[in-house]
C-alpha atoms as an extended CHARMM CRD file, in Angstrom:
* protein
*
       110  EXT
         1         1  UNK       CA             23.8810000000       10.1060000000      -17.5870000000  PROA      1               0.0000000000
         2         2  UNK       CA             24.7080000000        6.8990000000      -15.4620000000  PROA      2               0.0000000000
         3         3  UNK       CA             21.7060000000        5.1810000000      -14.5800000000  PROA      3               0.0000000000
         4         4  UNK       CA             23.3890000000        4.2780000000      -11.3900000000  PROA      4               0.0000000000
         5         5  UNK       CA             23.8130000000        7.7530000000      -10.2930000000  PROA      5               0.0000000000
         6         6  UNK       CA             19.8750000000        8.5750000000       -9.3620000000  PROA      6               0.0000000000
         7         7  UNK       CA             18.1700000000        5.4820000000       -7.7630000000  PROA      7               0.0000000000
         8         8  UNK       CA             14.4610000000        5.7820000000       -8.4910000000  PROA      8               0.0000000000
         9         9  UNK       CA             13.3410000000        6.0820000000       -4.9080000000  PROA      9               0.0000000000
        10        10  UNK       CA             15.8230000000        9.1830000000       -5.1900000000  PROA      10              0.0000000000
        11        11  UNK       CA             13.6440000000       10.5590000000       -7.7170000000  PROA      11              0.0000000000
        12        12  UNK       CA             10.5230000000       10.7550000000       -5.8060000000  PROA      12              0.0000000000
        13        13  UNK       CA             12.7280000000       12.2580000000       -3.1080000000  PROA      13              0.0000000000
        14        14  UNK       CA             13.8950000000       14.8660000000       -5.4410000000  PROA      14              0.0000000000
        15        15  UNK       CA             10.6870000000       15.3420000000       -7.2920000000  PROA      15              0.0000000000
        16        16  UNK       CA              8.9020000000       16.0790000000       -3.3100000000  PROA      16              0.0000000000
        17        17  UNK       CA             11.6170000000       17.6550000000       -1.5670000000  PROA      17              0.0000000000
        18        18  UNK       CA             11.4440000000       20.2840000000       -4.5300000000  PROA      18              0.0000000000
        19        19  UNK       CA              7.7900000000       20.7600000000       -4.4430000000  PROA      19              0.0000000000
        20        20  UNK       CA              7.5580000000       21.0470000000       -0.8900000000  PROA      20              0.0000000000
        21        21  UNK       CA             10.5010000000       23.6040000000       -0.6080000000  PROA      21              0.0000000000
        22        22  UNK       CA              9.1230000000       25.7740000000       -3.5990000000  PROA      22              0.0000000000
        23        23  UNK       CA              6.1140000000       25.7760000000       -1.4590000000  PROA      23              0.0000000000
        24        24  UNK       CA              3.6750000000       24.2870000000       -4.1080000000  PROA      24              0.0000000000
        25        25  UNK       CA              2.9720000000       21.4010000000       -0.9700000000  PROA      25              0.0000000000
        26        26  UNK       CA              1.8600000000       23.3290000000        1.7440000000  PROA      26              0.0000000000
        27        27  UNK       CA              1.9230000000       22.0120000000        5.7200000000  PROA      27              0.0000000000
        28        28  UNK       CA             -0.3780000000       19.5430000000        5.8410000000  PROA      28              0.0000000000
        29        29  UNK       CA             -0.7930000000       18.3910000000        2.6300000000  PROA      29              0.0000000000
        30        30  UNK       CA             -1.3540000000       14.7650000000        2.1670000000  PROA      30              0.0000000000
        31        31  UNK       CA              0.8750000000       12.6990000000       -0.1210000000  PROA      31              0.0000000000
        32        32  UNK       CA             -0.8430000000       10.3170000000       -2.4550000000  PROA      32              0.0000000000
        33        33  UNK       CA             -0.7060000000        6.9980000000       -1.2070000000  PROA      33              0.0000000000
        34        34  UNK       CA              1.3330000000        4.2820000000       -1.7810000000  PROA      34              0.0000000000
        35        35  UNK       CA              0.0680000000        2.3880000000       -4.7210000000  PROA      35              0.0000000000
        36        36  UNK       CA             -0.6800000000        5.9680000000       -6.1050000000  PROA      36              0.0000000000
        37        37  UNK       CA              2.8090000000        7.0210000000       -6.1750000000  PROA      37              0.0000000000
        38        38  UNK       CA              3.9070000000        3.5440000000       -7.5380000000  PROA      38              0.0000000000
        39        39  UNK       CA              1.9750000000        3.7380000000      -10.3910000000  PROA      39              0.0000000000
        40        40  UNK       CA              3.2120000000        7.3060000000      -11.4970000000  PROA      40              0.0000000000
        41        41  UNK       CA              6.6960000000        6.8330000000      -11.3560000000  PROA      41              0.0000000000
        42        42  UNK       CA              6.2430000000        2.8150000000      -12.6000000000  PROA      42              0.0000000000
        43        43  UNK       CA              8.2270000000        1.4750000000       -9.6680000000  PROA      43              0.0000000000
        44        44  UNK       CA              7.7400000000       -1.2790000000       -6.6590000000  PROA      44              0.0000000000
        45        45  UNK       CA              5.3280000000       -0.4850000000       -3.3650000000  PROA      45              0.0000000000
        46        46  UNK       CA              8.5050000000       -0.8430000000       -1.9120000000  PROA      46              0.0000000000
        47        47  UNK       CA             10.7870000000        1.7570000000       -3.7530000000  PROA      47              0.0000000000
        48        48  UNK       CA              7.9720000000        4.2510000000       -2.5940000000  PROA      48              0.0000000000
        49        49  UNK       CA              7.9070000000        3.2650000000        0.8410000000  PROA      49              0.0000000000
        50        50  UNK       CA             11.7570000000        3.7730000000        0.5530000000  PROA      50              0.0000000000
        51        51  UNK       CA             11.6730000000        7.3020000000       -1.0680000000  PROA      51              0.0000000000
        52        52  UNK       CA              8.5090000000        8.1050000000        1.9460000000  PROA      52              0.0000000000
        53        53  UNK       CA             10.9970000000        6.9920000000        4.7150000000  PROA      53              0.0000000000
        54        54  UNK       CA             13.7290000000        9.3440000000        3.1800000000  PROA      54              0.0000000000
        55        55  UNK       CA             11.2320000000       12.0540000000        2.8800000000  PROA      55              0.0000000000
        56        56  UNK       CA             10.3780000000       11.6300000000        7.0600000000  PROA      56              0.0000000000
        57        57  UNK       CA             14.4360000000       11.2930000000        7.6980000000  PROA      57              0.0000000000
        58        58  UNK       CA             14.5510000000       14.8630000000        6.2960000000  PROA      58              0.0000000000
        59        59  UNK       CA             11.9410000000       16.5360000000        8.3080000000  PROA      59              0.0000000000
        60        60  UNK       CA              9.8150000000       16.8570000000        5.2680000000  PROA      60              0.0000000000
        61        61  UNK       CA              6.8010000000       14.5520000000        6.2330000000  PROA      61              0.0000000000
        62        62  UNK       CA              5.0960000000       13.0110000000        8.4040000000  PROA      62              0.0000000000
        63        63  UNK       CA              3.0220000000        9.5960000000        8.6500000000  PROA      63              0.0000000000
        64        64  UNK       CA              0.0110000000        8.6210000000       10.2710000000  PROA      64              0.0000000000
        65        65  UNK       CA             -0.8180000000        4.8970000000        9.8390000000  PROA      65              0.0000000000
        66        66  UNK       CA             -3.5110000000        4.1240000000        8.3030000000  PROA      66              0.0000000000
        67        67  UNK       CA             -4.4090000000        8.0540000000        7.1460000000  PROA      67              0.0000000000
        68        68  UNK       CA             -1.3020000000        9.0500000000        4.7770000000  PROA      68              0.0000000000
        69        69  UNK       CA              1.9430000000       10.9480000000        4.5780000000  PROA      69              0.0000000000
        70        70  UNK       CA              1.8450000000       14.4430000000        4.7960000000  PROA      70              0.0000000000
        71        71  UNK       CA              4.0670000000       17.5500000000        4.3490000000  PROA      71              0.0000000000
        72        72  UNK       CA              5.3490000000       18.8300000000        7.5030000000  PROA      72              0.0000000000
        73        73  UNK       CA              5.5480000000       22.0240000000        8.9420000000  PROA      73              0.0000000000
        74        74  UNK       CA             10.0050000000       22.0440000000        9.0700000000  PROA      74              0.0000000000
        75        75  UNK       CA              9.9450000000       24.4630000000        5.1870000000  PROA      75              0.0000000000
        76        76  UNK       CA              7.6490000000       27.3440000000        6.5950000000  PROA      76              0.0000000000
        77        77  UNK       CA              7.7960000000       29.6180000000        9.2040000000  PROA      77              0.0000000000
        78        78  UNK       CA              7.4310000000       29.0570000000       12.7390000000  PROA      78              0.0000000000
        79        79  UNK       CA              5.0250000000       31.5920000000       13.7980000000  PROA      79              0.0000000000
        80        80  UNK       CA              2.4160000000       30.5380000000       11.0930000000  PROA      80              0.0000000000
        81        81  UNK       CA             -0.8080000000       30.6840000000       12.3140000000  PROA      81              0.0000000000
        82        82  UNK       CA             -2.4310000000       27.2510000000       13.1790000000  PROA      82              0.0000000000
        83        83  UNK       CA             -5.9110000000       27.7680000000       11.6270000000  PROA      83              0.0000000000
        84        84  UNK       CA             -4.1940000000       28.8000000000        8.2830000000  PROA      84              0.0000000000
        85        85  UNK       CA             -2.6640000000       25.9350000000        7.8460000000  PROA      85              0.0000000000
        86        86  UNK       CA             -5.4410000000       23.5550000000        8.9720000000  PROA      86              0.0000000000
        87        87  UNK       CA             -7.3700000000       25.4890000000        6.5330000000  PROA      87              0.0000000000
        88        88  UNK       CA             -4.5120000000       25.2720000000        3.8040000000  PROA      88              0.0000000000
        89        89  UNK       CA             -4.5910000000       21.1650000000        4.2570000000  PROA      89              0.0000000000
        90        90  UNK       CA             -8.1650000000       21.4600000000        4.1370000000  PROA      90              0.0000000000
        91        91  UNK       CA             -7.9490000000       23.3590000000        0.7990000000  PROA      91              0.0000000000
        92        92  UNK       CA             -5.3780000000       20.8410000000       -0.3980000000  PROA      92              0.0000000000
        93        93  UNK       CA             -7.6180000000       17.4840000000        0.7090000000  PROA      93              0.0000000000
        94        94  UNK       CA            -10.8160000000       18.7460000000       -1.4720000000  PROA      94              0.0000000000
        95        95  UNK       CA             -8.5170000000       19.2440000000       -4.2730000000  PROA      95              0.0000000000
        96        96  UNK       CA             -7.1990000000       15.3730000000       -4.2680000000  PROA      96              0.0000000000
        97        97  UNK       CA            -10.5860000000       14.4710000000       -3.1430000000  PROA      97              0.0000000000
        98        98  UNK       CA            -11.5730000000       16.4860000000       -6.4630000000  PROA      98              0.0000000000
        99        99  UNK       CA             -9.2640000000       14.9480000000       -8.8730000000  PROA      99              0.0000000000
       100       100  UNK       CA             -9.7950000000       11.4710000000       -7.6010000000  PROA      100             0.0000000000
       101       101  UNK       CA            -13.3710000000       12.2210000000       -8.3340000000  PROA      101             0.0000000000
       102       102  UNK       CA            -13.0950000000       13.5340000000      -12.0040000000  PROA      102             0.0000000000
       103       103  UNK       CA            -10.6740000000       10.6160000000      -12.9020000000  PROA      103             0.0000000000
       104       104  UNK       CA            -13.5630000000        8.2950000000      -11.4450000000  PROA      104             0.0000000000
       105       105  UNK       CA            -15.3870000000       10.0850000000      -13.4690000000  PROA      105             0.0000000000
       106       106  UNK       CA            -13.6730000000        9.7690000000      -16.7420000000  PROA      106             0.0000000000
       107       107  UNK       CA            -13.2710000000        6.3500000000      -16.2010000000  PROA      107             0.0000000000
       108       108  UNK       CA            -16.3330000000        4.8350000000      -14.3700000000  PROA      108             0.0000000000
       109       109  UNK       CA            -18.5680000000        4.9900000000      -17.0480000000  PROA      109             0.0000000000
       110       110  UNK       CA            -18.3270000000        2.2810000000      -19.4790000000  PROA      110             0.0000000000
């Protein structure tokens, strides 16, 4: 249990390369950004952007600037059907766009 042995950008690597092969991200799917990402795992902007570049070396996302990271296509099957997964990302964005809305929710209302 050295705390050497997993960096913490390695974590989010882990923790995404895991979901994304176990197919609960779909192609497509955006990443929570940035500052997100640093917040739930308590580490710098930087460390993130670390783990995101690691993520893109493997084939595993992609980047857009200015619009997010999102899962690639390199963990499903070649032959999938183009309009399923631009309706599968679709499906995925109004769920983030959903939870970011409840949590404003919860916590806009003083």
């Amino acid at each position: 249990m050295s705390s050497e042995a997993t960096q913490p950008f390695q974590r989010i690597v882990q923790d995404y390369s895991e979901k994304i092969r176990q197919g609960r991200l779909v192609a497509g799917t955006r990443l929570p950004g940035i500052r997100e990402l640093s917040e739930e795992y308590g580490v710098a902007t930087g460390t993130v952007q670390r783990a995101l570049t690691e993520l893109r070396n493997e084939g595993l996302i992609y980047s857009h600037q200015g619009r997010g990271s999102f899962v690639s296509d390199s963990s499903g099957s070649d032959d999938q059907d183009p309009t399923t997964l631009a309706i599968r990302a679709l499906e995925s964005q109004v769920a983030e766009l959903r939870a970011r809305l409840d949590k404003l929710e919860q916590g806009g209302d003083e």
